XYZ file of C-alpha atoms in Angstrom:
459
model
C -31.928 9.930 -12.776
C -34.521 9.736 -9.976
C -33.327 9.895 -6.384
C -34.279 7.921 -3.292
C -36.111 10.817 -1.618
C -39.184 10.540 -3.781
C -42.282 10.085 -1.627
C -44.286 6.887 -1.618
C -47.415 8.678 -2.802
C -45.752 9.404 -6.139
C -45.166 5.771 -6.985
C -48.500 5.307 -8.633
C -47.987 8.530 -10.565
C -44.516 7.601 -11.738
C -45.749 4.170 -12.632
C -48.498 5.691 -14.717
C -48.670 5.810 -18.475
C -47.515 9.446 -18.585
C -44.363 8.763 -16.591
C -43.777 5.606 -18.550
C -43.451 7.708 -21.627
C -40.445 9.514 -20.058
C -38.719 6.677 -18.333
C -38.194 3.106 -19.233
C -39.905 0.386 -17.256
C -36.563 -0.680 -15.831
C -36.061 2.790 -14.366
C -39.464 2.726 -12.712
C -38.682 -0.699 -11.244
C -35.339 0.576 -9.970
C -37.066 3.532 -8.338
C -39.525 1.269 -6.616
C -36.738 -1.010 -5.382
C -34.780 1.933 -4.043
C -37.703 3.570 -2.321
C -38.057 1.446 0.795
C -35.012 -0.560 1.813
C -36.231 -0.516 5.419
C -39.512 -1.997 4.390
C -37.743 -4.791 2.548
C -35.664 -5.507 5.639
C -38.780 -5.630 7.769
C -40.398 -8.017 5.293
C -37.320 -10.230 5.319
C -37.290 -10.273 9.112
C -40.989 -11.168 9.192
C -40.395 -14.023 6.754
C -37.472 -15.252 8.827
C -39.503 -15.208 12.036
C -42.425 -16.956 10.350
C -40.145 -19.710 9.057
C -38.515 -20.039 12.469
C -41.912 -20.201 14.163
C -43.151 -22.794 11.665
C -39.997 -24.886 12.208
C -40.463 -24.650 15.980
C -44.077 -25.824 15.676
C -43.043 -28.737 13.449
C -40.319 -29.704 15.933
C -42.822 -29.570 18.794
C -45.306 -31.673 16.834
C -42.641 -34.261 15.957
C -41.461 -34.303 19.554
C -45.031 -34.867 20.716
C -45.468 -37.668 18.176
C -42.214 -39.282 19.338
C -43.387 -39.109 22.953
C -46.711 -40.688 21.969
C -44.904 -43.423 20.012
C -42.619 -44.160 22.973
C -45.671 -44.429 25.229
C -47.348 -46.813 22.774
C -44.148 -48.867 22.624
C -44.025 -49.088 26.429
C -47.651 -50.211 26.496
C -46.942 -52.793 23.805
C -49.385 -51.238 21.346
C -46.582 -50.712 18.839
C -43.741 -53.150 18.348
C -40.776 -53.155 16.018
C -40.792 -55.415 12.990
C -39.170 -58.742 13.729
C -36.407 -58.724 11.116
C -36.031 -62.497 11.300
C -39.719 -62.864 10.467
C -39.534 -60.278 7.686
C -36.451 -61.740 5.989
C -37.834 -65.241 6.510
C -40.868 -64.424 4.380
C -38.703 -62.654 1.794
C -36.445 -65.726 1.556
C -39.471 -67.972 1.109
C -40.837 -65.746 -1.669
C -37.503 -65.757 -3.537
C -37.281 -69.541 -3.155
C -40.799 -69.792 -4.547
C -39.958 -67.709 -7.634
C -37.004 -70.025 -8.352
C -39.045 -73.231 -8.127
C -42.120 -71.873 -9.902
C -39.891 -71.337 -12.941
C -38.071 -74.633 -12.422
C -41.282 -76.660 -12.123
C -43.269 -74.833 -14.821
C -40.737 -74.281 -17.620
C -41.349 -77.673 -19.272
C -45.149 -77.588 -19.053
C -45.507 -73.919 -20.083
C -43.333 -74.476 -23.157
C -46.194 -76.567 -24.518
C -49.799 -75.670 -25.368
C -51.447 -73.322 -24.617
C -48.512 -71.060 -23.643
C -45.643 -72.167 -25.920
C -43.335 -70.063 -23.757
C -41.241 -71.501 -20.939
C -41.400 -68.155 -19.093
C -45.190 -67.732 -19.343
C -46.072 -69.065 -15.885
C -43.102 -67.278 -14.308
C -44.181 -63.921 -15.799
C -47.713 -64.352 -14.458
C -46.321 -65.310 -11.068
C -44.075 -62.212 -11.017
C -47.041 -60.052 -12.029
C -49.116 -61.269 -9.094
C -46.071 -60.974 -6.839
C -45.575 -57.351 -7.933
C -49.223 -56.473 -7.267
C -49.071 -58.332 -3.947
C -45.882 -56.533 -2.890
C -47.528 -53.180 -3.611
C -50.536 -54.188 -1.491
C -48.228 -55.344 1.315
C -46.392 -52.008 1.408
C -49.627 -50.031 1.130
C -51.479 -51.923 3.869
C -48.497 -51.913 6.244
C -48.486 -48.086 6.124
C -51.755 -48.045 8.075
C -52.288 -49.033 11.688
C -54.424 -52.121 12.122
C -57.003 -50.009 13.996
C -57.500 -48.007 10.810
C -57.744 -51.154 8.707
C -60.300 -52.677 11.074
C -62.739 -49.840 10.306
C -63.033 -51.170 6.756
C -62.974 -54.876 7.670
C -66.764 -55.312 7.793
C -67.186 -53.674 4.377
C -64.369 -55.746 2.878
C -65.759 -58.925 4.445
C -69.170 -58.164 2.958
C -67.656 -57.671 -0.498
C -65.682 -60.918 -0.171
C -68.818 -62.850 0.811
C -70.636 -61.284 -2.132
C -67.817 -62.511 -4.388
C -68.144 -66.016 -2.921
C -71.869 -66.169 -3.676
C -71.469 -64.607 -7.137
C -69.025 -67.382 -7.989
C -71.948 -69.820 -7.822
C -73.886 -67.918 -10.522
C -73.434 -69.886 -13.806
C -73.044 -66.748 -15.960
C -70.380 -65.301 -13.613
C -68.467 -68.202 -12.051
C -65.766 -69.998 -14.046
C -65.659 -73.815 -14.034
C -62.223 -75.469 -13.969
C -61.877 -79.278 -13.660
C -65.547 -79.565 -12.717
C -65.396 -77.014 -9.872
C -66.909 -73.508 -9.970
C -64.502 -71.528 -7.756
C -63.327 -68.549 -9.806
C -64.573 -65.279 -11.280
C -62.912 -63.971 -14.432
C -61.857 -60.307 -14.239
C -59.852 -58.722 -17.049
C -58.431 -61.990 -18.309
C -57.445 -63.148 -14.811
C -59.391 -65.483 -12.525
C -59.936 -64.506 -8.887
C -60.698 -67.120 -6.225
C -62.617 -65.388 -3.426
C -62.203 -68.342 -1.061
C -58.542 -67.221 -0.860
C -59.209 -63.468 -0.641
C -61.645 -63.920 2.248
C -58.990 -65.482 4.519
C -56.968 -62.365 5.523
C -60.103 -60.197 5.653
C -61.866 -62.650 7.981
C -58.787 -62.705 10.224
C -58.756 -58.888 10.378
C -62.452 -58.732 11.239
C -62.446 -61.490 13.873
C -59.252 -60.194 15.527
C -61.025 -56.942 16.436
C -64.595 -58.195 16.776
C -63.913 -61.013 19.268
C -62.150 -58.840 21.936
C -64.832 -56.167 21.533
C -67.620 -58.684 22.115
C -65.743 -60.246 25.036
C -65.779 -56.870 26.825
C -69.540 -56.570 26.338
C -70.314 -59.953 27.890
C -71.794 -59.576 31.363
C -69.817 -61.375 34.037
C -72.019 -60.951 37.107
C -72.932 -64.600 37.677
C -72.582 -67.873 35.766
C -76.115 -67.963 34.335
C -75.990 -64.349 33.176
C -72.499 -64.850 31.755
C -73.530 -68.024 29.880
C -76.590 -66.356 28.393
C -74.617 -63.280 27.347
C -71.796 -65.441 25.955
C -74.164 -67.495 23.817
C -76.154 -64.548 22.442
C -73.325 -62.074 21.871
C -70.379 -64.276 20.948
C -70.994 -67.966 20.289
C -74.090 -67.797 18.072
C -72.983 -64.743 16.007
C -69.584 -66.384 15.501
C -71.151 -69.645 14.286
C -73.545 -67.776 11.987
C -70.710 -65.723 10.453
C -68.502 -68.766 9.813
C -71.445 -70.724 8.400
C -72.307 -67.897 5.981
C -68.645 -67.803 4.923
C -68.313 -71.548 4.388
C -71.668 -72.379 2.741
C -70.744 -71.012 -0.731
C -67.350 -72.737 -0.491
C -69.139 -76.028 0.200
C -70.982 -75.649 -3.122
C -67.648 -74.790 -4.768
C -66.409 -78.224 -3.605
C -63.285 -76.693 -2.060
C -62.763 -78.840 1.023
C -59.204 -77.598 1.533
C -60.282 -73.963 1.919
C -63.131 -75.017 4.224
C -60.696 -76.800 6.545
C -58.175 -73.927 6.525
C -60.770 -71.179 7.141
C -62.464 -73.253 9.828
C -59.121 -73.872 11.549
C -58.154 -70.178 11.484
C -61.535 -69.120 12.891
C -61.342 -71.754 15.636
C -57.823 -70.668 16.659
C -58.939 -67.039 16.958
C -61.992 -68.103 18.970
C -59.875 -70.193 21.357
C -57.365 -67.408 22.074
C -60.005 -64.658 22.362
C -60.786 -65.519 26.005
C -59.413 -67.583 28.861
C -62.612 -68.999 30.320
C -63.860 -72.556 30.730
C -67.014 -71.760 28.775
C -64.936 -70.436 25.876
C -62.803 -73.621 25.779
C -65.889 -75.834 26.018
C -67.506 -73.902 23.159
C -64.301 -74.281 21.126
C -64.383 -78.046 21.647
C -68.036 -78.096 20.555
C -67.181 -76.126 17.386
C -64.282 -78.501 16.662
C -66.560 -81.538 17.056
C -69.236 -80.118 14.768
C -66.574 -79.164 12.246
C -65.055 -82.656 12.228
C -68.489 -84.245 11.717
C -69.165 -81.838 8.835
C -65.851 -82.689 7.135
C -66.527 -86.419 7.421
C -69.995 -85.878 5.932
C -68.579 -83.861 3.011
C -66.030 -86.598 2.301
C -68.646 -89.363 2.358
C -71.008 -87.523 -0.022
C -68.433 -87.204 -2.830
C -67.166 -90.365 -4.533
C -63.808 -88.866 -5.583
C -63.120 -87.875 -1.951
C -63.982 -91.405 -0.812
C -61.544 -92.713 -3.443
C -58.775 -90.460 -2.128
C -59.443 -91.686 1.404
C -59.197 -95.314 0.233
C -55.880 -94.519 -1.429
C -54.629 -92.915 1.769
C -55.601 -95.852 3.962
C -53.950 -98.343 1.581
C -50.687 -96.378 1.467
C -50.794 -95.970 5.239
C -51.380 -99.667 5.955
C -49.378 -101.398 3.203
C -46.845 -98.743 2.181
C -47.777 -99.023 -1.501
C -50.722 -98.897 -3.896
C -52.409 -101.765 -5.710
C -52.202 -101.719 -9.499
C -55.916 -100.951 -9.743
C -55.733 -97.873 -7.507
C -52.420 -96.716 -9.010
C -54.093 -96.430 -12.401
C -57.265 -94.722 -11.139
C -57.870 -92.569 -8.057
C -54.341 -93.132 -6.737
C -52.460 -92.105 -9.880
C -51.681 -88.581 -8.699
C -50.353 -89.527 -5.249
C -48.430 -92.390 -6.880
C -46.563 -89.917 -9.108
C -45.962 -87.594 -6.170
C -44.452 -90.388 -4.091
C -42.288 -91.474 -7.050
C -40.932 -87.922 -7.264
C -40.177 -87.742 -3.549
C -38.610 -91.206 -3.507
C -36.466 -90.449 -6.568
C -34.819 -87.569 -4.734
C -33.185 -89.813 -2.168
C -30.955 -88.119 0.396
C -29.333 -85.357 -1.664
C -31.661 -85.082 -4.669
C -31.171 -85.251 -8.428
C -29.949 -81.670 -8.638
C -31.576 -78.316 -9.360
C -33.617 -78.482 -12.574
C -33.196 -82.264 -12.945
C -36.690 -83.388 -11.941
C -38.220 -86.017 -14.202
C -41.736 -86.003 -12.760
C -42.353 -82.385 -13.758
C -42.504 -83.615 -17.397
C -46.322 -83.839 -17.149
C -46.294 -86.919 -14.881
C -47.625 -84.728 -12.073
C -51.140 -84.342 -13.451
C -53.200 -81.223 -14.254
C -50.139 -78.969 -14.279
C -49.817 -79.328 -10.495
C -46.013 -79.520 -10.653
C -45.822 -75.789 -9.901
C -48.975 -75.530 -7.742
C -50.286 -78.198 -5.353
C -47.419 -80.693 -5.775
C -44.475 -78.296 -6.038
C -43.104 -79.818 -2.818
C -42.658 -83.121 -4.707
C -40.480 -81.356 -7.306
C -38.449 -79.732 -4.508
C -37.964 -83.115 -2.820
C -36.966 -84.766 -6.099
C -34.338 -82.128 -6.916
C -33.041 -81.284 -3.424
C -33.638 -84.638 -1.748
C -34.407 -85.353 1.887
C -31.825 -82.806 3.060
C -33.331 -79.957 1.043
C -36.903 -80.929 1.967
C -36.037 -81.086 5.655
C -34.305 -77.700 5.428
C -37.460 -76.200 3.900
C -39.690 -77.702 6.603
C -37.372 -76.395 9.340
C -37.313 -72.973 7.708
C -41.130 -72.866 7.685
C -41.120 -73.964 11.338
C -38.624 -71.174 12.115
C -40.996 -68.590 10.602
C -43.935 -69.978 12.593
C -41.955 -69.816 15.855
C -40.791 -66.272 15.075
C -44.417 -65.392 14.409
C -45.518 -66.783 17.782
C -42.765 -64.789 19.466
C -43.885 -61.700 17.526
C -47.451 -62.148 18.802
C -46.224 -62.336 22.412
C -44.638 -58.900 22.073
C -48.087 -57.334 21.677
C -49.976 -56.343 24.802
C -53.373 -55.702 23.206
C -55.487 -58.792 22.578
C -56.627 -57.682 19.118
C -53.025 -57.320 17.962
C -52.063 -60.729 19.324
C -55.063 -62.316 17.602
C -54.139 -60.592 14.359
C -50.626 -62.055 14.373
C -51.814 -65.469 15.589
C -54.411 -65.587 12.814
C -51.940 -64.816 10.014
C -49.245 -67.165 11.358
C -51.680 -70.034 12.018
C -52.998 -69.657 8.465
C -49.476 -69.808 7.018
C -48.341 -72.676 9.248
C -51.458 -74.824 8.962
C -51.760 -74.519 5.171
C -48.052 -75.339 4.822
C -48.573 -78.424 6.995
C -51.620 -79.563 4.968
C -49.766 -79.200 1.670
C -46.605 -81.020 2.750
C -48.466 -83.717 4.718
C -50.706 -84.442 1.711
C -47.671 -84.711 -0.589
C -45.929 -87.253 1.651
C -49.246 -89.081 2.241
C -49.501 -88.352 5.969
C -53.082 -87.263 5.272
C -55.430 -87.871 2.303
C -54.335 -85.869 -0.714
C -55.902 -82.402 -0.984
C -55.089 -79.697 -3.467
C -53.784 -76.654 -1.568
C -50.959 -74.320 -2.511
C -47.731 -74.221 -0.504
C -47.777 -70.637 0.869
C -45.419 -68.174 -0.881
C -43.840 -71.009 -2.908
C -46.555 -72.437 -5.193
C -47.857 -70.575 -8.205
C -51.345 -69.255 -7.640
C -52.531 -65.713 -8.286
C -55.368 -65.444 -5.749
C -53.487 -67.424 -3.118
C -50.364 -65.272 -3.475
C -52.358 -62.018 -3.418
C -54.208 -63.127 -0.278
C -50.958 -64.099 1.453
C -49.320 -60.769 0.556
C -52.362 -58.928 1.942
C -51.929 -61.008 5.087
C -48.285 -59.901 5.320
C -49.364 -56.269 5.076
C -51.827 -56.804 7.932
C -49.188 -58.669 9.946
C -46.809 -55.688 9.851
C -49.500 -53.019 10.222
C -48.790 -52.315 13.922
C -45.103 -51.492 13.786
C -42.982 -48.463 14.497
C -39.969 -47.248 12.569
């Protein structure tokens, strides 16, 4: 047996082929292990110190990050997620899944689906993709997201213009608003909403800082050239393709969101005057778009008759007023407490063009849950809007406040338009009820908006 006093220089010799013929490989290994116990101890100590040093560096880095986070919290750059706001949106999404199935089961059991779960499965698919996007986007600070906003806005505008190309755009009910991708249709007028909010929320404060404020004339000139005109050009470029898509609802919603962001971007008289000018021009444009389309004029006539007389003439009820007539029948049938969950009669194809689970889903809710359930839903939406306003006030930086205001105003205003149109407070317009109606592009856009909303949080 070899002893431990063998010199280090003989290792290579003993490990050679000649020595290997005399001793087994296990013996050579044992010799090597027994040669330098001190060296092994030194190596172990070095490893221990390296691990300790690495742990100390990681602790210092984490401590530094925590200090930086606390400083950002004090400055209002980072705020905690409002749990009431978060669970409010989750509750709305769950409620939407329930009523999408309730309102679509009868229609989807017929052609072309022949499966009562078909619409629900598609809704859950879009919800799953949207939830992934929400979690992914919320992992990044909004400052990081803003670096890609111009590129994303450009791609969205490209999608809007490509929709108008006959060989690319898909026509549904006489309107060319969708692009077919992999068996699914994407509506870019929905996708552009959260991206436009992200871009404007960071661009407007940046431009406001660049405006010269030496005297009134210089300030006015700088304001017009750097903010007002570029803003109007950007919104015009965004809305022009949607005008040709005949999507008045999206035009009104996008215009409203952009105007809200413009109003809150500065606290000057010139900014408020410019906002009023934009509002006036927008209202004139909407009136012109209504007057140039006969079906929109018909809807306005229906609205005025319901508003003035409380009912529709037989002629209108069988023509341009048929849809709102069926919606009002559904709402009126619900009474105070409703017919009961799943007991709607109007969802049996009386609500035309399969709108029972899209634009007129509120009518099904009112029919089954009654006035009490409808009022509870409206109050719940109002609660989310108020929580959102409170959430925006927690932010100290203007771009963060604008980001939250933009998302919340989009959610609140579109909810108002949908419900008001269903109860005939305004002329009927097809818009989804956010997070409740079925609608792939609409749901994806809203989930992206949620990700942006919670992108400046801390854990």
